[in-house]
Coordinates of C-alpha atoms in Angstrom, one line a residue:
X1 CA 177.9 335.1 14.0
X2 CA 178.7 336.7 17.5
X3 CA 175.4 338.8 17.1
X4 CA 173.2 335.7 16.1
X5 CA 174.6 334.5 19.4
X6 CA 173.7 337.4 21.4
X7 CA 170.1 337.8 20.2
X8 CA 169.9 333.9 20.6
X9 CA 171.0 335.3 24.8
X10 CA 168.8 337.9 24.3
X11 CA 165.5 336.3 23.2
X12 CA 166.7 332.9 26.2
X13 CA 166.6 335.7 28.9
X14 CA 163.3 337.5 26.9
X15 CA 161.8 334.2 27.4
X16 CA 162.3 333.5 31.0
X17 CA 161.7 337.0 32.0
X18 CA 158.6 336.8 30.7
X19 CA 157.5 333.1 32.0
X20 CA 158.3 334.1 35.3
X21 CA 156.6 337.1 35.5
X22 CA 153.5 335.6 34.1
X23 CA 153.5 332.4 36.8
X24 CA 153.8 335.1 39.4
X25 CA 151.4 337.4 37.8
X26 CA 148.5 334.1 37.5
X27 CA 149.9 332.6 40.8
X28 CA 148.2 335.6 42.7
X29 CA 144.8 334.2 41.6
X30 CA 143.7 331.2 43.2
X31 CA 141.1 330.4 40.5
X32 CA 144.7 329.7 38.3
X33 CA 146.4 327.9 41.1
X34 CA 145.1 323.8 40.3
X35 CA 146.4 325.1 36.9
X36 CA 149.7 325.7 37.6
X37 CA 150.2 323.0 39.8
X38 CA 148.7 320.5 37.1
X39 CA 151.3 322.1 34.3
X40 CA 154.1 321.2 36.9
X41 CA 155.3 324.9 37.3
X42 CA 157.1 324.2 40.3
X43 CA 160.2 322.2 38.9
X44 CA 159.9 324.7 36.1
X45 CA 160.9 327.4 38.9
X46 CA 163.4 326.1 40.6
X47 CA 166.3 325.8 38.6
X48 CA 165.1 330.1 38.0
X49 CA 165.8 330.3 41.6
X50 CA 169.7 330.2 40.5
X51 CA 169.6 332.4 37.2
X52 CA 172.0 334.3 36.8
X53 CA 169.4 337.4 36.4
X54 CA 168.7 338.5 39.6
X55 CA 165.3 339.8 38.5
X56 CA 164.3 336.7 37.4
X57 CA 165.6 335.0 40.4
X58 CA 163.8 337.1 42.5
X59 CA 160.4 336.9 40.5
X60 CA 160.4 333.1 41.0
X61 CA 161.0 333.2 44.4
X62 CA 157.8 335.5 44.6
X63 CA 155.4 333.1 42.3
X64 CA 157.0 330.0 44.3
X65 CA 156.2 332.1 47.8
X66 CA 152.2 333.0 46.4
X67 CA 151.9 329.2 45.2
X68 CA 153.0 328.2 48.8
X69 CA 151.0 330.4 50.8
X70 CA 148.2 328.9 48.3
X71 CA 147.6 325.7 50.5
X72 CA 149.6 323.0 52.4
X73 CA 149.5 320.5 49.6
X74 CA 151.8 323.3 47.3
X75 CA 153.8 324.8 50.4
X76 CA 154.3 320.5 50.9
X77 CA 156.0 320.4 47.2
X78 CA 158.2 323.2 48.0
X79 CA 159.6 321.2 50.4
X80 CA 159.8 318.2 48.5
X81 CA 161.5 319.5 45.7
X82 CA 164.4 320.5 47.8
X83 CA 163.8 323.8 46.8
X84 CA 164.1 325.5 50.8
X85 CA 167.9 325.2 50.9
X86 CA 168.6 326.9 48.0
X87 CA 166.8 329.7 49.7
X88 CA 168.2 329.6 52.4
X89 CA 171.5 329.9 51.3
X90 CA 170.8 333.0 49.0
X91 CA 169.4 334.6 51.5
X92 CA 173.0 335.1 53.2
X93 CA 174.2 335.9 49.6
X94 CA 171.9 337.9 47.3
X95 CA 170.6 341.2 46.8
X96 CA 168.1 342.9 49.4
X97 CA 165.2 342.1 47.1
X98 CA 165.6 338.5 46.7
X99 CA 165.8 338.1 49.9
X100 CA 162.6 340.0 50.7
X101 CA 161.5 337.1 48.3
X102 CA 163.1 334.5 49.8
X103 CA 161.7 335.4 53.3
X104 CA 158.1 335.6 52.0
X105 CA 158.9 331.6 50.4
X106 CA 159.7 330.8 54.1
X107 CA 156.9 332.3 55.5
X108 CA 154.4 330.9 53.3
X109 CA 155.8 327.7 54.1
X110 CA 156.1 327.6 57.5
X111 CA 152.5 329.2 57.9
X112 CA 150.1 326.0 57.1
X113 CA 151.5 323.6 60.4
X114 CA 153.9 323.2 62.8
X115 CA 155.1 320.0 60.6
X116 CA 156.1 322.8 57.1
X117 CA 157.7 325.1 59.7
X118 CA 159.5 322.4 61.2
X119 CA 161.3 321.8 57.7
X120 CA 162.1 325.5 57.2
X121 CA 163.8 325.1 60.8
X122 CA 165.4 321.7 59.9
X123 CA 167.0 323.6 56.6
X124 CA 169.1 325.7 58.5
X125 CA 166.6 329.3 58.2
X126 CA 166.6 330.4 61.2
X127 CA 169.9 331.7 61.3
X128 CA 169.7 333.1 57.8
X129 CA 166.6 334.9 59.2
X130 CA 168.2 336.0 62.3
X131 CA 170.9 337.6 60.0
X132 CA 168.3 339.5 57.8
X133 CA 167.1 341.3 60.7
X134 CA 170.6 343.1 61.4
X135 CA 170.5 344.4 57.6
X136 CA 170.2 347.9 56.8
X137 CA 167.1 347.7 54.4
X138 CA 163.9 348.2 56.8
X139 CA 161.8 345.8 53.9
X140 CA 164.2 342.6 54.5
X141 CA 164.3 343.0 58.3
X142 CA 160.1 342.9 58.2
X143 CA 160.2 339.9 55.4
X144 CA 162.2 337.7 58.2
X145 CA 160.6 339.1 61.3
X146 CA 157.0 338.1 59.4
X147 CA 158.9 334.5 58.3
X148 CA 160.2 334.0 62.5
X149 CA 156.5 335.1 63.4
X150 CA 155.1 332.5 61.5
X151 CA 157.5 329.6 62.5
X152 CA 157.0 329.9 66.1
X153 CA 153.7 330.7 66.0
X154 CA 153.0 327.1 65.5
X155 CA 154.3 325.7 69.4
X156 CA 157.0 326.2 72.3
X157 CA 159.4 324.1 70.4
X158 CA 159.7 326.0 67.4
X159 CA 159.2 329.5 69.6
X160 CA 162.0 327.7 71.5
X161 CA 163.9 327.4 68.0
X162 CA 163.4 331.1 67.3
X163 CA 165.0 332.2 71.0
X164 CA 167.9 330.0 70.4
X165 CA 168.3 331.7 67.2
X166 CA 168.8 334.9 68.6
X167 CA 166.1 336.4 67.1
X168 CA 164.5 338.0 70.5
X169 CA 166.9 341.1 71.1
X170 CA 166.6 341.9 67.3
X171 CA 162.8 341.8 67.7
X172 CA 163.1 344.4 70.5
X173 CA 165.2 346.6 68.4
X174 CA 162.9 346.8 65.5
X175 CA 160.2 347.7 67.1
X176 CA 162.0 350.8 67.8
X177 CA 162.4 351.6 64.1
X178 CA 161.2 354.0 62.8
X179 CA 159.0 352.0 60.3
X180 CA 155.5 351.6 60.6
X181 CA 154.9 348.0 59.3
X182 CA 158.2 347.0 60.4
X183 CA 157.4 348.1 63.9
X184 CA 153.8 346.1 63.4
X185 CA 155.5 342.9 62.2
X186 CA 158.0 342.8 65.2
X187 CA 155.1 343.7 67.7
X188 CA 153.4 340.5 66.6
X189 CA 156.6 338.0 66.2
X190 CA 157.0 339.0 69.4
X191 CA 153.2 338.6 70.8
X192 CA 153.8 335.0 68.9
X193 CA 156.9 333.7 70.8
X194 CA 155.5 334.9 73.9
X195 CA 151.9 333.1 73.7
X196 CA 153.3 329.6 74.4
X197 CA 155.0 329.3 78.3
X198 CA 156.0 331.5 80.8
X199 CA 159.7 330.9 80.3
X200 CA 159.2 332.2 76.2
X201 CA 157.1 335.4 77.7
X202 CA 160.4 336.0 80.3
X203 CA 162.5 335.5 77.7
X204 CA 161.0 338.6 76.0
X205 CA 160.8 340.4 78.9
X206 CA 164.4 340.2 79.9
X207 CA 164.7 341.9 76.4
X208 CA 163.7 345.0 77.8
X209 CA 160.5 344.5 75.4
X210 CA 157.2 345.8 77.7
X211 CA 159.1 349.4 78.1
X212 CA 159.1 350.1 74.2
X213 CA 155.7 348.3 74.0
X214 CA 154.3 350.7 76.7
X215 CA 155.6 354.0 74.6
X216 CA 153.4 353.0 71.7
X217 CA 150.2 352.2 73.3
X218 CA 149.1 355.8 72.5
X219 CA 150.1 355.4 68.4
X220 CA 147.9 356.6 66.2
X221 CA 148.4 353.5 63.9
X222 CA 145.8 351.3 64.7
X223 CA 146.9 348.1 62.9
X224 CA 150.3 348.5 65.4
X225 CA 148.5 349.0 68.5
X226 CA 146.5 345.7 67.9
X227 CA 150.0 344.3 67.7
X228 CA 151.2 346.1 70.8
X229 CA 148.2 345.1 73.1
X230 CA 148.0 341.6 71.4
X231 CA 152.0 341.2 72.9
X232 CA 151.7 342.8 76.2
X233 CA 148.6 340.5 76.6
X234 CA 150.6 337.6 75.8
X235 CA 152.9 338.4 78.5
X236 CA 150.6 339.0 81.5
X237 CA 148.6 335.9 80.7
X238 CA 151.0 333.6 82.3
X239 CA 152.2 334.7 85.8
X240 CA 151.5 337.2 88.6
X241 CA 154.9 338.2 88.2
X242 CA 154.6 338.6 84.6
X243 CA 151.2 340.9 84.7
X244 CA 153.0 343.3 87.6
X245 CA 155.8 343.9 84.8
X246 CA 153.3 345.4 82.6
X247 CA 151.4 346.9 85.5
X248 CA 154.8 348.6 86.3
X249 CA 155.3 349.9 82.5
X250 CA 152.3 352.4 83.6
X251 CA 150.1 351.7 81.0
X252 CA 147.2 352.3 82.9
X253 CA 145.2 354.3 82.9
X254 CA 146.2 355.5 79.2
X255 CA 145.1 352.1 77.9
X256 CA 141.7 352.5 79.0
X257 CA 140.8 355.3 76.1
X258 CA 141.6 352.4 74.2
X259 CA 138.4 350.9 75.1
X260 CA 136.7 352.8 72.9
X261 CA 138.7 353.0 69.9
X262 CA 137.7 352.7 66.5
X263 CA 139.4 350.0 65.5
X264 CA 137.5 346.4 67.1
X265 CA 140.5 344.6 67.4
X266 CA 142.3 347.3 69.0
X267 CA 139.5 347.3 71.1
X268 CA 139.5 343.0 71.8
X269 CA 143.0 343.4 72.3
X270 CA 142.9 346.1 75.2
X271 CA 140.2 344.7 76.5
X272 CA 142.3 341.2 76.4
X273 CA 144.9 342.2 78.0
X274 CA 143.3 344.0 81.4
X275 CA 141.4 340.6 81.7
X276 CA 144.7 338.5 82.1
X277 CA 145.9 341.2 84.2
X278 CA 142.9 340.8 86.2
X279 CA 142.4 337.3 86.8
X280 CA 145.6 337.0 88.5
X281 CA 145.1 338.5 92.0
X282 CA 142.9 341.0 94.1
X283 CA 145.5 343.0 94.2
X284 CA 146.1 343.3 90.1
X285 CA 142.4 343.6 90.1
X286 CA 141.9 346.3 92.7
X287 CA 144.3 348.9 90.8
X288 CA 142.4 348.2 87.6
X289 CA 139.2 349.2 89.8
X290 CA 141.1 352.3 91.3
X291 CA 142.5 353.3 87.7
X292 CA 138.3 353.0 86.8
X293 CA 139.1 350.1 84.8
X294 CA 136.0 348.1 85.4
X295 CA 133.3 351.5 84.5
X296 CA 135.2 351.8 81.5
X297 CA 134.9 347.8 80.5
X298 CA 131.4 347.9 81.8
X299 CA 130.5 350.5 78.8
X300 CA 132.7 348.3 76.3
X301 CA 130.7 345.2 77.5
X302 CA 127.3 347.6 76.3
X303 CA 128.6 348.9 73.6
X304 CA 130.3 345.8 72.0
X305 CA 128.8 342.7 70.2
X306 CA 129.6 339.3 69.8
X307 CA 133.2 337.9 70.1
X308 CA 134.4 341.4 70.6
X309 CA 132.5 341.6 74.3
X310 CA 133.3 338.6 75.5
X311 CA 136.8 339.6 76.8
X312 CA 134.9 342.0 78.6
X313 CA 132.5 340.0 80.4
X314 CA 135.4 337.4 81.2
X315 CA 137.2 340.5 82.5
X316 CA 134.2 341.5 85.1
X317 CA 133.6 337.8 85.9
X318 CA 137.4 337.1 87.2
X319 CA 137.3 340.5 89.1
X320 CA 134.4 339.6 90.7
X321 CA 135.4 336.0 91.6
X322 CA 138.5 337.6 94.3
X323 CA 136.5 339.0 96.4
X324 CA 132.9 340.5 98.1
X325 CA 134.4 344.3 97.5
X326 CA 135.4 343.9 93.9
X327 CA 131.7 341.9 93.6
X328 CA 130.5 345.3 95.0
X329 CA 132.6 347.4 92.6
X330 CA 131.4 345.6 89.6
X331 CA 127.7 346.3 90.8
X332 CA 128.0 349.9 91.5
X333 CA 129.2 349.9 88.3
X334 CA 126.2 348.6 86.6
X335 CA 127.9 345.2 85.7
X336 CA 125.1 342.9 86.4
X337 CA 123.0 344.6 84.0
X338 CA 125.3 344.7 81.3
X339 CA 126.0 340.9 81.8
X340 CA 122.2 340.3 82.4
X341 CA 121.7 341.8 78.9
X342 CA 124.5 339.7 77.1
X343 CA 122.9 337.1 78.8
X344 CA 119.8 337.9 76.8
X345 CA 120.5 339.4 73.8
X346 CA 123.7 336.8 72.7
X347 CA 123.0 334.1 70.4
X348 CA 125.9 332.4 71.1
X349 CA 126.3 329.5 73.4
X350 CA 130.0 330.6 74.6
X351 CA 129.3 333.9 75.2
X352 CA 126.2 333.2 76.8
X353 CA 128.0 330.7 78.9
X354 CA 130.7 333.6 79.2
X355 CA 128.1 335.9 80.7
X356 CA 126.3 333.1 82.9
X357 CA 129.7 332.1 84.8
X358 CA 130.4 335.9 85.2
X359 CA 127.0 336.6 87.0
X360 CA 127.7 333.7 89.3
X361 CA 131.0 335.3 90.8
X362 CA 129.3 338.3 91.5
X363 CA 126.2 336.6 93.1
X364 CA 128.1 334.1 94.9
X365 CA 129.3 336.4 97.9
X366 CA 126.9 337.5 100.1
X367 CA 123.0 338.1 100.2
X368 CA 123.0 341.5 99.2
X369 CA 125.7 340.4 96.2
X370 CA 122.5 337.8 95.0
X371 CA 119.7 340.4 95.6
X372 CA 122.0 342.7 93.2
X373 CA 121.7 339.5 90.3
X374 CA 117.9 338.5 91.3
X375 CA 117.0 341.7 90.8
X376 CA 118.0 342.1 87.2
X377 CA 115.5 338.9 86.4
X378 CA 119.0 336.9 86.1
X379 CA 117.6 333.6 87.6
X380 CA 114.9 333.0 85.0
X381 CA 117.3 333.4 82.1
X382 CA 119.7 331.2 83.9
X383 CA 117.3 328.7 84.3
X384 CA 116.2 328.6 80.7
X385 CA 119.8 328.3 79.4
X386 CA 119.9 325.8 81.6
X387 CA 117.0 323.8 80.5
X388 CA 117.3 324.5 76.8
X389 CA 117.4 321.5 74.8
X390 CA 119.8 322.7 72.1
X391 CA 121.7 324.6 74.5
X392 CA 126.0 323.4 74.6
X393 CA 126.8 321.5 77.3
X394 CA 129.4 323.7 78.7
X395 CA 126.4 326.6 78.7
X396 CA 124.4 324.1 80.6
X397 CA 127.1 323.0 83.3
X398 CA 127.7 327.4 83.8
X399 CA 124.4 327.5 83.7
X400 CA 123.4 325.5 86.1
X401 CA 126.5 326.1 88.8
X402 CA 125.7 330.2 88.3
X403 CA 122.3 329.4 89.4
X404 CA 123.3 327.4 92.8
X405 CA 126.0 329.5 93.3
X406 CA 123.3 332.6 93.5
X407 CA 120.5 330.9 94.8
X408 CA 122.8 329.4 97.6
X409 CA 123.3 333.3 99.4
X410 CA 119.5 335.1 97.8
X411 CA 117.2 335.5 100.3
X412 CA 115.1 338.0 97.9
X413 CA 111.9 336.1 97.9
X414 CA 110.3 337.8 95.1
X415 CA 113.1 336.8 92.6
X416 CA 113.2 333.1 94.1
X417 CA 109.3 332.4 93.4
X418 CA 108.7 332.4 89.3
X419 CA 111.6 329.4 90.4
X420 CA 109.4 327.4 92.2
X421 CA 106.9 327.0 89.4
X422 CA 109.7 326.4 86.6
X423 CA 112.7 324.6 87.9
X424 CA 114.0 321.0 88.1
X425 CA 114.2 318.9 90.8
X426 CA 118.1 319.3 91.3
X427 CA 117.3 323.1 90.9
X428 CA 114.2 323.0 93.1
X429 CA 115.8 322.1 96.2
X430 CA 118.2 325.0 96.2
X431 CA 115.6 327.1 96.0
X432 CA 112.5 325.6 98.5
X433 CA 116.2 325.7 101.2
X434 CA 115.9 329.5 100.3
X435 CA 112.3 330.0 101.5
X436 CA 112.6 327.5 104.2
X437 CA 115.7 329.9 105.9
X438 CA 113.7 333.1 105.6
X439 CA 109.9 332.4 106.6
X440 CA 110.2 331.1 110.1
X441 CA 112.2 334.8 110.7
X442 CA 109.6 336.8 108.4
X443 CA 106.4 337.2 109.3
X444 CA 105.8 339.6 105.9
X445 CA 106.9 337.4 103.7
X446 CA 105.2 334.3 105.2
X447 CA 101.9 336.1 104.6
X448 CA 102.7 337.1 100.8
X449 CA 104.2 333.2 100.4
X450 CA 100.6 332.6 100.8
X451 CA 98.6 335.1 98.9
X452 CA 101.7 334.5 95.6
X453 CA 100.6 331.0 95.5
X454 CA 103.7 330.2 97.0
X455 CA 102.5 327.9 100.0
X456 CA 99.9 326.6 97.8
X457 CA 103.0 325.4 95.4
X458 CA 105.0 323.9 97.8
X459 CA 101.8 321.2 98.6
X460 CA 102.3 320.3 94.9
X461 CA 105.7 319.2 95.0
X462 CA 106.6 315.3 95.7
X463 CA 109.3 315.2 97.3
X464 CA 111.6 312.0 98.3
X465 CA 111.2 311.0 102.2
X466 CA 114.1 311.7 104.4
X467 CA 115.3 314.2 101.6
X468 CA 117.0 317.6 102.2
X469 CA 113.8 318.4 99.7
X470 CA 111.4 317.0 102.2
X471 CA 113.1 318.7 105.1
X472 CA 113.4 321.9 103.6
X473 CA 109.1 321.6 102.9
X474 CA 108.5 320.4 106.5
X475 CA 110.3 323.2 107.9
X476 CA 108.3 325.7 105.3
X477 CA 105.1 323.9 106.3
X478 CA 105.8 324.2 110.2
X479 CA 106.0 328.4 109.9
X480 CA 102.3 327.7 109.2
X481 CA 98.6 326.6 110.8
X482 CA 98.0 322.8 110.1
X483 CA 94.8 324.0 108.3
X484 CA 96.2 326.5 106.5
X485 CA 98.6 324.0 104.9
X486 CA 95.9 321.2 104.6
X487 CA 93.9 323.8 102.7
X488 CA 96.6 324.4 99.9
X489 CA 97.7 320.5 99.9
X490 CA 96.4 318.9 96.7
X491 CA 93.0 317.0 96.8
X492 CA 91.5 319.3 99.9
X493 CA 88.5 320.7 98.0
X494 CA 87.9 317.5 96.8
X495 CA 88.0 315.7 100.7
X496 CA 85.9 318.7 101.4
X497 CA 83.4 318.2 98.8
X498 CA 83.2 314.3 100.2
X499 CA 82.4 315.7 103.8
X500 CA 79.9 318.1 102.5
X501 CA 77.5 314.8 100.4
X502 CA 78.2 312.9 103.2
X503 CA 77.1 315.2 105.9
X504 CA 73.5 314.6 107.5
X505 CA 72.2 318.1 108.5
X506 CA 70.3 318.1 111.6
X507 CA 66.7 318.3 111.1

């Protein structure tokens, strides 16, 4: 009798071995997910979730984790079928592999919104999680830095939740681990608390987290320097002080051979981070320039595509904006031409927009700064952008202020005069105000104005009396002979064609 009992046991725990392992097996196919679901696996699971086989235990918590990490709608019935606290509590009691489990559950959860990681917080996890990180097995401590990455990904609050949690000086120390992946996954937890406010980033900081960041800058491991320059970007972003404390970590110029790494997020990442160190003061931007920063982004911004140059071009465009000598530096660096072909070449509105803003802070300065954009056959491009009908508005608006900005300081006449023929009204006026400063002073270029068609072009516009338009043309006009201006003015040839029938010739 005792044996039919045991093979009874037996075949129970066959069973359930076996259906478990099969939902997890078929749960790490979406095309069997709306299945599962539909059969009403998940109330099938839990009660698994406290058999008294820990393999089985831990095998449920794995096809409940790759349901939730599905979609929201199946990390939602998790939730609702009270299945978190359960977790939560084993995590603080079972075995290291069920709790690698149980972590990946709360991650998957807490992933899809800042409303599912919300209720992982509300069941007590954080704590649990905080606790996972002190044990001695390297794959439980990256299961719940991954699960506290993904909670306060979401907002401050829950980032907030995390800090409170303790979870920060753990962080720091695991990142000194030995362990590759466990190293990556701490990187980015830590990139994720710091994104949200200055006081999270400072948080980190006080940590002593930029020094062992720094050290690993140079890592072979490309997936953990993406990590690394994804965090230390997060940190300068927010304040001057902030960006000196990376500055002071002596990063550059080492990370600047990260320009031109294989790896294109590495790349973004670097590229990232000197921008928000950048944009912060001349100061931060002139030690980039003296460490040859903006060379080496110039050559990224050439040698990149897409979404992976625009950091670059952003980075040039905030230099450029402190002052006339950082202008400079970007042009002696061949900046404007890089932009000027991003410009081009980009089909995408934001990066051309990007690109557009980034040419106005260098051409803003000085004359010679707008000579330096005119010359590249900026203003054209700028002006089509500007007048495209399908262009996005915020392409337009950069547009349109990189062109003033420019045309407000360029006195190069050549580059002003395809202008004349093309632009709008509200574009027009900047540029007539151009010619009318420079040909009363220039007797060279008051000749050429005429022989361009220039003059003749100016006759042709109407422009509103009492006008700054009208002022500017009167003022062009007066640098002339009154027949020389009558002779370009619309309708001349035809007065003179009216003299010449109605003139008697002396006989």
């Amino acid at each position: 009798m005792s044996r039919q009992v045991l093979q009874v046991f037996e075949q129970y725990q066959k069973s359930r071995t076996q259906f478990v392992q099969t939902v997890a097996e078929l749960a790490s196919r979406p095309q069997n997910i709306e299945t599962l679901q539909n059969a009403g696996v998940m109330s099938l699971l839990r009660p698994l979730l406290l058999d008294i086989v820990p393999t089985i235990q831990q095998t449920a918590a794995l096809a409940l984790g790759r349901l939730a990490n599905y979609n929201d709608d199946l990390a939602e019935a998790v939730v609702r079928g009270d299945i978190l606290p359960q977790l939560v509590y084993s995590l603080a009691e079972q075995n290291r592999f069920y709790k690698k489990a149980a972590a990946f559950v709360l991650r998957a959860v807490a992933k899809h919104s800042p409303q599912l990681a919300q209720s992982v917080v509300d069941c007590g996890a954080l704590d649990a999680l905080v606790i996972c990180l002190e044990e001695f097995d390297p794959g439980v401590k990256e299961s719940a830095a991954w699960a506290l990455g993904y909670i306060a990904r979401h907002n401050a609050e829950l980032a907030q939740a995390v800090v409170d949690a303790g979870a920060v000086p753990l962080l720091v120390l695991c990142i000194q681990e030995p362990e590759l992946s466990l190293k990556r996954i701490a990187a980015s937890a830590l990139s994720d608390i710091c994104k949200h406010s200055p006081e999270l980033a400072q948080t980190v900081v006080d940590a002593g987290a930029i020094a062992h960041l720094a050290q690993m800058i140079l890592n072979p491991d490309a997936k953990l320097k993406r990590q690394v320059f994804s965090a230390l970007s997060q940190i300068a972003k927010h304040s001057v002080d902030l960006a000196e404390m990376v500055v002071e970590a002596e990063i550059f110029p080492a990370v600047l051979t990260c320009l031109k790494d294989p790896d294109e997020y590495v790349k973004k990442n670097v590229a990232t981070l000197i921008r928000e160190i950048a944009k912060h003061t001349p100061e931060l931007a002139q030690l980039i320039v003296n460490a040859g920063g903006v060379a080496a982004v110039v050559d990224y911004v050439g040698e990149c595509k897409s979404n992976v140059r625009l950091p670059g071009i952003m980075m040039l465009g905030y230099v450029a904006a402190h002052s006339e000598n950082l202008a400079m530096a970007v042009i002696v660096s061949k900046g404007v031409v890089q932009l000027a072909i991003a410009l081009s070449e980009e089909p995408e509105d934001h990066i051309q927009a990007a690109s557009a803003w980034a040419l106005g802070q260098i051409g803003r300065h000085t004359p010679e700064h707008a000579k330096a954009v005119a010359v590249a056959n900026v203003l054209p491009k700028l002006l089509q952008c500007y007048l495209r009908a399908d262009a996005s508005e915020d392409l337009q608006t950069k547009s349109k202020k990189a062109l003033k900005n420019i045309l407000q300081k360029c006195v190069h006449l050549p580059a002003l005069e395809p202008l004349l023929h093309d632009a709008p009204p509200n574009i027009l006026k900047h540029v007539v105000g151009q010619f009318s400063k420079v040909l009363p002073h220039d007797s060279k270029a008051r000749r050429l104005f005429v022989t361009s068609g220039g003059l003749k072009k100016i006759q042709e516009i109407k422009a509103e009396p009492g006008s700054a338009l009208a002022e500017y043309i009167n003022t062009i006009n007066n640098c002339y002979p009154e027949e020389i201006v009558k002779y370009y003015s619309p309708g001349y040839s035809d007065a003179l064609l009216e003299r010449v029938e109605q003139y008697a010739p002396k006989v």
